[in-house]
Amino acid sequence: MKSMNEGSKAMRVACLGAGYFAQFHYEAWRRVTRAHLVGACDRDQEKAEATGLAAFGDLDTMLETAKPDLLDIITPPPTHFDAIERAIAGGVKAIICQKPFCTSLEEATKATDLAEASGVTLVIHENFRFQPWYRTIRQALESNLLGDLLQLTFRLRTGDGQGPRAYLDRQPYFQEMPRLLIHETGVHWIDTFRYLLGEPEAVYADLRRLNPVIEGEDAGYFVFDYAGGVRALFDGNRLLDHAAENCRTTLGEALVEGTQGTITLSGDGSVRLRAFGEQQEKVLLAARQWQGFGGDCVGNLINHVIDGLLDGKPLENKARDYLKVIAIEQAIYDSDRLGQKIREFDSA
């Protein structure tokens, strides 16, 4: 991609949103040497003021006053299209937008078309592929450490979905989302499976709601079909936990299995390889105290975007490519509704 580099000048960055997860964005941005935070905006201006930055309660005012090069959108999906439209009109050069991206494939496509027509780089903040354990697993696959890959399994066990107070302490809007497990959480592994294995040929899903106080599904499975009989299984249940000091480090456990060995991802973020027929394991990635959220994946993605914008390096998760994630997500819900495997995804 074309570089936006203007010598050593740091990019001016403003953030829209100052809710729970935004804290990880602000902390990560403050560590980026080639970016300078110039504003925070939230409809609750006191939250914006709590960031210690120039605070705004209105996006247009922030864009006009702070004049950012890049807007980081850290708000729920219903706000995305309007914010993208306003940011483009306000003269930004680039936008990072949190997932889930917009409210539908149609709206996301419209936002993508608008950004491309305006020459604005739009990247979706889908950060799980930037977690160090998935980078390590991909490197192992590219190095053929497992022989012929046969199966990838991820077991989501967040342990935060039980009882009437489920999600209220951190992200209370989860209770009212009509689609929860896949749209809000499982979407991470739609993208991660694509990152590790490529585009699936078909998908089958079985979803259910276990906690009656919430609107959407909180447990279920989806299976991706790949050529040669390879399968990727997402097994999610937000009511159950896994063996980890902090269940939010990896949100679960994974197995990557091939003819010559098995890779295990544990809840502490460690990755181990066991050769076929052996009992001993080799550590590919050791557990440690990771900075920020999820192995510092927010910081990793942000640095990736800045490197792309300023140095012209290829960007992952640009909006046009990310439309495929939304199309697959819709196919998962269609599969559950119809009770059948879906082989044709909506055009994206």
Coordinates of C-alpha atoms in Angstrom, one line a residue:
M1 CA 0.0 0.0 0.0
K2 CA 1.0 3.6 -0.5
S3 CA 2.9 5.1 2.5
M4 CA 1.5 8.2 4.3
N5 CA 5.0 8.9 5.7
E6 CA 5.7 12.6 6.1
G7 CA 9.2 12.3 7.5
S8 CA 9.4 11.6 11.2
K9 CA 6.1 13.4 12.0
A10 CA 3.8 11.3 14.3
M11 CA 0.2 10.6 13.2
R12 CA -2.4 12.5 15.0
V13 CA -4.9 10.0 16.5
A14 CA -8.3 10.6 18.1
C15 CA -10.5 8.0 19.7
L16 CA -14.3 7.7 19.6
G17 CA -15.6 5.8 22.7
A18 CA -14.4 5.6 26.3
G19 CA -16.2 2.5 27.5
Y20 CA -14.8 -0.6 29.2
F21 CA -12.7 -2.0 26.3
A22 CA -11.5 1.4 25.2
Q23 CA -9.1 1.5 28.1
F24 CA -6.9 -1.1 26.2
H25 CA -6.9 1.1 23.1
Y26 CA -5.8 4.3 25.0
E27 CA -3.1 2.4 26.9
A28 CA -1.8 0.9 23.7
W29 CA -1.8 4.1 21.7
R30 CA 0.2 5.8 24.5
R31 CA 3.0 3.3 23.8
V32 CA 3.2 4.0 20.0
T33 CA 6.1 6.3 19.3
R34 CA 4.9 7.3 15.9
A35 CA 1.4 8.3 17.0
H36 CA 0.1 11.1 19.2
L37 CA -3.3 11.1 20.9
V38 CA -5.1 14.4 20.3
G39 CA -8.6 13.7 21.6
A40 CA -11.2 11.4 23.1
C41 CA -14.9 11.6 22.4
D42 CA -17.8 9.9 24.2
R43 CA -21.5 10.7 24.5
D44 CA -20.8 10.7 28.3
Q45 CA -18.2 13.4 28.2
E46 CA -17.0 12.6 31.8
K47 CA -15.7 9.3 30.5
A48 CA -13.8 11.1 27.8
E49 CA -12.4 13.5 30.3
A50 CA -11.2 10.5 32.4
T51 CA -8.8 9.6 29.7
G52 CA -6.8 12.8 30.4
L53 CA -7.0 13.8 26.8
A54 CA -8.8 16.8 25.2
A55 CA -12.4 15.6 25.8
F56 CA -15.4 16.0 23.5
G57 CA -19.0 14.9 23.6
D58 CA -19.5 15.4 19.9
L59 CA -17.6 13.7 17.1
D60 CA -17.9 16.5 14.6
T61 CA -16.5 19.0 17.1
M62 CA -13.5 16.7 17.9
L63 CA -12.7 16.2 14.2
E64 CA -12.9 20.0 13.5
T65 CA -10.9 20.9 16.7
A66 CA -8.3 18.1 17.0
K67 CA -7.9 17.5 13.3
P68 CA -6.7 13.8 13.6
D69 CA -5.1 11.9 10.8
L70 CA -6.6 8.7 12.1
L71 CA -9.9 8.0 14.0
D72 CA -10.1 4.9 16.2
I73 CA -13.7 3.9 16.6
I74 CA -14.2 2.0 19.8
T75 CA -18.1 2.0 20.0
P76 CA -20.8 -0.6 19.4
P77 CA -21.9 -1.6 15.8
P78 CA -25.0 0.6 15.5
T79 CA -22.7 3.7 15.7
H80 CA -20.1 2.6 13.1
F81 CA -21.6 3.7 9.8
D82 CA -22.4 7.2 11.0
A83 CA -19.0 7.6 12.6
I84 CA -17.2 6.4 9.5
E85 CA -19.3 8.8 7.3
R86 CA -18.6 11.7 9.6
A87 CA -14.9 10.9 9.9
I88 CA -14.5 10.8 6.1
A89 CA -16.3 14.1 5.8
G90 CA -14.1 15.5 8.6
G91 CA -10.9 14.8 6.6
V92 CA -9.3 11.8 8.3
K93 CA -6.8 9.8 6.3
A94 CA -7.4 6.5 8.0
I95 CA -10.0 4.8 10.3
I96 CA -9.7 1.8 12.6
C97 CA -13.1 0.4 13.5
Q98 CA -13.8 -2.1 16.2
K99 CA -15.6 -5.4 15.5
P100 CA -18.3 -6.4 15.0
F101 CA -18.1 -4.2 11.9
C102 CA -21.5 -2.3 11.4
T103 CA -24.8 -4.0 11.9
S104 CA -25.1 -6.0 8.7
L105 CA -23.2 -7.1 5.6
E106 CA -25.1 -4.5 3.6
E107 CA -24.2 -1.6 5.9
A108 CA -20.5 -2.8 6.2
T109 CA -20.3 -3.0 2.4
K110 CA -21.7 0.5 2.1
A111 CA -19.1 1.8 4.6
T112 CA -16.3 0.0 2.8
D113 CA -17.4 1.5 -0.6
L114 CA -17.6 5.0 0.9
A115 CA -14.1 4.7 2.4
E116 CA -12.5 3.4 -0.8
A117 CA -14.2 6.0 -2.9
S118 CA -12.8 8.7 -0.6
G119 CA -9.3 7.3 -0.5
V120 CA -9.5 6.6 3.2
T121 CA -7.9 3.5 4.6
L122 CA -10.4 1.5 6.7
V123 CA -9.1 -1.3 8.9
I124 CA -11.2 -3.5 11.2
H125 CA -9.9 -3.9 14.7
E126 CA -10.1 -7.7 14.7
N127 CA -7.2 -8.3 17.0
F128 CA -7.2 -12.0 17.9
R129 CA -5.1 -13.0 14.9
F130 CA -2.5 -10.6 16.5
Q131 CA -2.3 -12.6 19.7
P132 CA 1.2 -14.0 20.0
W133 CA -0.1 -17.6 20.4
Y134 CA -1.8 -17.5 17.0
R135 CA 1.2 -16.0 15.4
T136 CA 3.3 -18.8 16.9
I137 CA 0.8 -21.5 15.7
R138 CA 0.7 -20.1 12.1
Q139 CA 4.5 -20.1 12.0
A140 CA 4.5 -23.7 13.2
L141 CA 2.0 -24.6 10.4
E142 CA 4.1 -22.8 7.8
S143 CA 7.1 -24.7 9.0
N144 CA 5.2 -28.0 8.6
L145 CA 5.8 -29.1 12.2
L146 CA 2.6 -31.1 12.2
G147 CA 2.9 -32.9 8.9
D148 CA -0.5 -33.0 7.3
L149 CA -3.0 -30.9 9.3
L150 CA -6.3 -32.7 10.0
Q151 CA -8.1 -30.7 12.6
L152 CA -8.1 -27.4 14.6
T153 CA -10.3 -27.1 17.7
F154 CA -11.0 -24.1 19.9
R155 CA -13.0 -24.5 23.2
L156 CA -14.3 -21.1 24.3
R157 CA -14.9 -21.1 28.1
T158 CA -15.1 -17.5 29.4
G159 CA -16.9 -18.4 32.7
D160 CA -18.7 -15.1 32.8
G161 CA -22.2 -16.0 31.6
Q162 CA -23.9 -17.6 34.6
G163 CA -26.8 -16.1 36.6
P164 CA -28.9 -12.9 36.5
R165 CA -25.8 -10.6 36.8
A166 CA -24.0 -12.2 33.8
Y167 CA -21.9 -9.5 32.0
L168 CA -23.3 -6.6 34.0
D169 CA -20.1 -5.7 35.7
R170 CA -18.1 -5.2 32.5
Q171 CA -20.2 -5.1 29.3
P172 CA -23.9 -5.0 30.4
Y173 CA -25.2 -4.5 26.8
F174 CA -24.3 -8.2 26.2
Q175 CA -27.5 -9.1 28.0
E176 CA -29.6 -7.3 25.4
M177 CA -27.8 -8.4 22.2
P178 CA -30.1 -10.5 20.0
R179 CA -27.0 -12.3 18.7
L180 CA -24.2 -12.8 21.3
L181 CA -21.9 -15.8 21.2
I182 CA -21.1 -15.7 17.4
H183 CA -21.7 -12.0 16.6
E184 CA -19.8 -10.6 19.5
T185 CA -17.3 -13.4 20.5
G186 CA -17.2 -16.3 18.0
V187 CA -16.4 -13.8 15.2
H188 CA -12.9 -13.7 16.6
W189 CA -12.4 -17.3 15.6
I190 CA -14.1 -16.9 12.2
D191 CA -11.2 -14.6 11.4
T192 CA -8.6 -16.6 13.3
F193 CA -9.5 -19.8 11.5
R194 CA -9.2 -17.9 8.2
Y195 CA -5.8 -16.6 9.3
L196 CA -4.6 -20.1 10.2
L197 CA -6.2 -22.2 7.5
G198 CA -7.6 -19.9 4.8
E199 CA -11.2 -19.6 3.5
P200 CA -13.6 -22.4 4.4
E201 CA -15.6 -24.3 1.8
A202 CA -18.7 -24.8 4.0
V203 CA -20.0 -24.3 7.5
Y204 CA -22.4 -26.1 9.9
A205 CA -23.6 -24.6 13.2
D206 CA -25.7 -25.6 16.2
L207 CA -26.4 -22.7 18.6
R208 CA -28.4 -22.4 21.8
R209 CA -29.2 -20.1 24.7
L210 CA -28.6 -21.4 28.2
N211 CA -29.0 -18.4 30.5
P212 CA -32.6 -17.1 30.3
V213 CA -31.7 -13.6 31.4
I214 CA -30.0 -12.8 28.1
E215 CA -31.5 -12.2 24.6
G216 CA -29.0 -14.0 22.4
E217 CA -27.2 -17.4 22.2
D218 CA -24.5 -18.1 24.7
A219 CA -23.4 -21.6 23.7
G220 CA -22.9 -23.5 20.5
Y221 CA -20.7 -25.0 17.8
F222 CA -19.7 -24.2 14.3
V223 CA -17.5 -26.4 12.0
F224 CA -15.6 -25.2 9.0
D225 CA -15.0 -27.6 6.1
Y226 CA -11.7 -27.4 4.2
A227 CA -10.3 -29.5 1.3
G228 CA -8.9 -32.9 2.1
G229 CA -11.2 -33.5 5.0
V230 CA -9.6 -30.9 7.2
R231 CA -12.0 -29.4 9.8
A232 CA -12.0 -26.5 12.2
L233 CA -14.3 -26.7 15.2
F234 CA -15.4 -23.8 17.4
D235 CA -17.0 -25.1 20.6
G236 CA -18.2 -22.2 22.7
N237 CA -19.9 -22.0 26.1
R238 CA -19.8 -18.7 28.0
L239 CA -21.2 -20.3 31.2
L240 CA -18.3 -22.7 31.7
D241 CA -14.6 -21.9 32.4
H242 CA -11.2 -23.4 31.7
A243 CA -8.0 -23.9 33.7
A244 CA -6.5 -20.5 33.8
E245 CA -5.6 -17.9 36.4
N246 CA -7.3 -15.4 34.2
C247 CA -10.0 -16.8 31.8
R248 CA -9.7 -13.7 29.6
T249 CA -6.1 -14.3 28.6
T250 CA -7.0 -16.7 25.8
L251 CA -10.8 -17.2 26.6
G252 CA -10.3 -20.9 26.2
E253 CA -8.0 -23.7 24.9
A254 CA -7.0 -25.0 21.5
L255 CA -5.7 -28.1 19.8
V256 CA -4.1 -28.1 16.4
E257 CA -3.7 -31.7 15.2
G258 CA -1.7 -33.2 12.3
T259 CA -0.3 -36.5 11.2
Q260 CA 3.1 -35.7 12.8
G261 CA 2.1 -34.0 16.0
T262 CA -0.3 -31.9 18.1
I263 CA 0.0 -28.2 19.2
T264 CA -1.8 -27.2 22.4
L265 CA -2.7 -23.7 23.4
S266 CA -3.3 -23.4 27.2
G267 CA -5.2 -20.8 29.1
D268 CA -2.0 -19.1 30.2
G269 CA -1.1 -18.3 26.6
S270 CA 1.6 -21.0 26.3
V271 CA 1.9 -23.1 23.1
R272 CA 3.4 -26.6 23.2
L273 CA 4.2 -29.1 20.5
R274 CA 4.0 -32.9 21.1
A275 CA 5.3 -35.1 18.3
F276 CA 3.1 -38.0 17.2
G277 CA 3.7 -41.1 19.3
E278 CA 5.6 -39.1 22.0
Q279 CA 4.6 -37.9 25.5
Q280 CA 7.0 -35.1 26.0
E281 CA 6.2 -31.6 24.8
K282 CA 8.3 -28.8 23.4
V283 CA 7.5 -25.3 24.4
L284 CA 7.0 -23.1 21.3
L285 CA 5.8 -20.1 23.3
A286 CA 6.2 -19.8 27.1
A287 CA 3.6 -18.2 29.3
R288 CA 4.4 -14.8 30.8
Q289 CA 2.7 -11.7 32.1
W290 CA 1.3 -10.2 28.9
Q291 CA 0.9 -6.5 28.7
G292 CA -2.6 -5.1 28.0
F293 CA -5.4 -7.4 26.8
G294 CA -5.0 -10.9 25.2
G295 CA -1.2 -11.0 24.8
D296 CA -1.2 -7.3 23.9
C297 CA -3.1 -7.9 20.7
V298 CA -4.6 -4.4 20.8
G299 CA -1.1 -2.9 20.8
N300 CA 0.1 -5.4 18.2
L301 CA -2.7 -4.5 15.8
I302 CA -2.3 -0.7 16.4
N303 CA 1.4 -0.9 15.7
H304 CA 0.7 -3.0 12.6
V305 CA -1.6 -0.3 11.3
I306 CA 0.8 2.5 12.0
D307 CA 3.6 0.6 10.2
G308 CA 1.3 0.0 7.3
L309 CA 0.2 3.6 7.0
L310 CA 3.6 5.2 7.5
D311 CA 5.9 2.6 5.8
G312 CA 3.6 1.2 3.2
K313 CA 3.6 -2.4 4.6
P314 CA 0.7 -4.6 3.7
L315 CA -2.3 -4.3 6.1
E316 CA -4.3 -7.2 7.4
N317 CA -8.0 -6.9 8.1
K318 CA -8.7 -4.1 5.7
A319 CA -12.5 -3.6 5.5
R320 CA -12.9 -5.1 2.0
D321 CA -11.3 -8.4 3.1
Y322 CA -13.2 -8.4 6.4
L323 CA -16.5 -8.4 4.6
K324 CA -15.8 -12.2 4.2
V325 CA -16.0 -12.6 8.0
I326 CA -19.4 -11.0 8.1
A327 CA -20.7 -13.2 5.3
I328 CA -19.5 -16.3 7.1
E329 CA -21.0 -15.1 10.3
Q330 CA -24.4 -14.8 8.6
A331 CA -23.9 -18.3 7.1
I332 CA -23.4 -19.6 10.7
Y333 CA -26.7 -18.2 11.8
D334 CA -28.4 -19.4 8.6
S335 CA -27.0 -22.9 9.2
D336 CA -28.4 -23.0 12.8
R337 CA -31.8 -21.7 11.7
L338 CA -32.1 -24.1 8.8
G339 CA -30.4 -27.1 10.5
Q340 CA -28.1 -27.7 7.5
K341 CA -24.6 -27.2 6.2
I342 CA -24.1 -24.0 4.2
R343 CA -21.8 -24.1 1.2
E344 CA -22.6 -20.8 -0.5
F345 CA -21.7 -17.7 1.5
D346 CA -23.2 -14.3 0.6
S347 CA -21.1 -12.4 -1.9
A348 CA -18.6 -10.2 -0.2

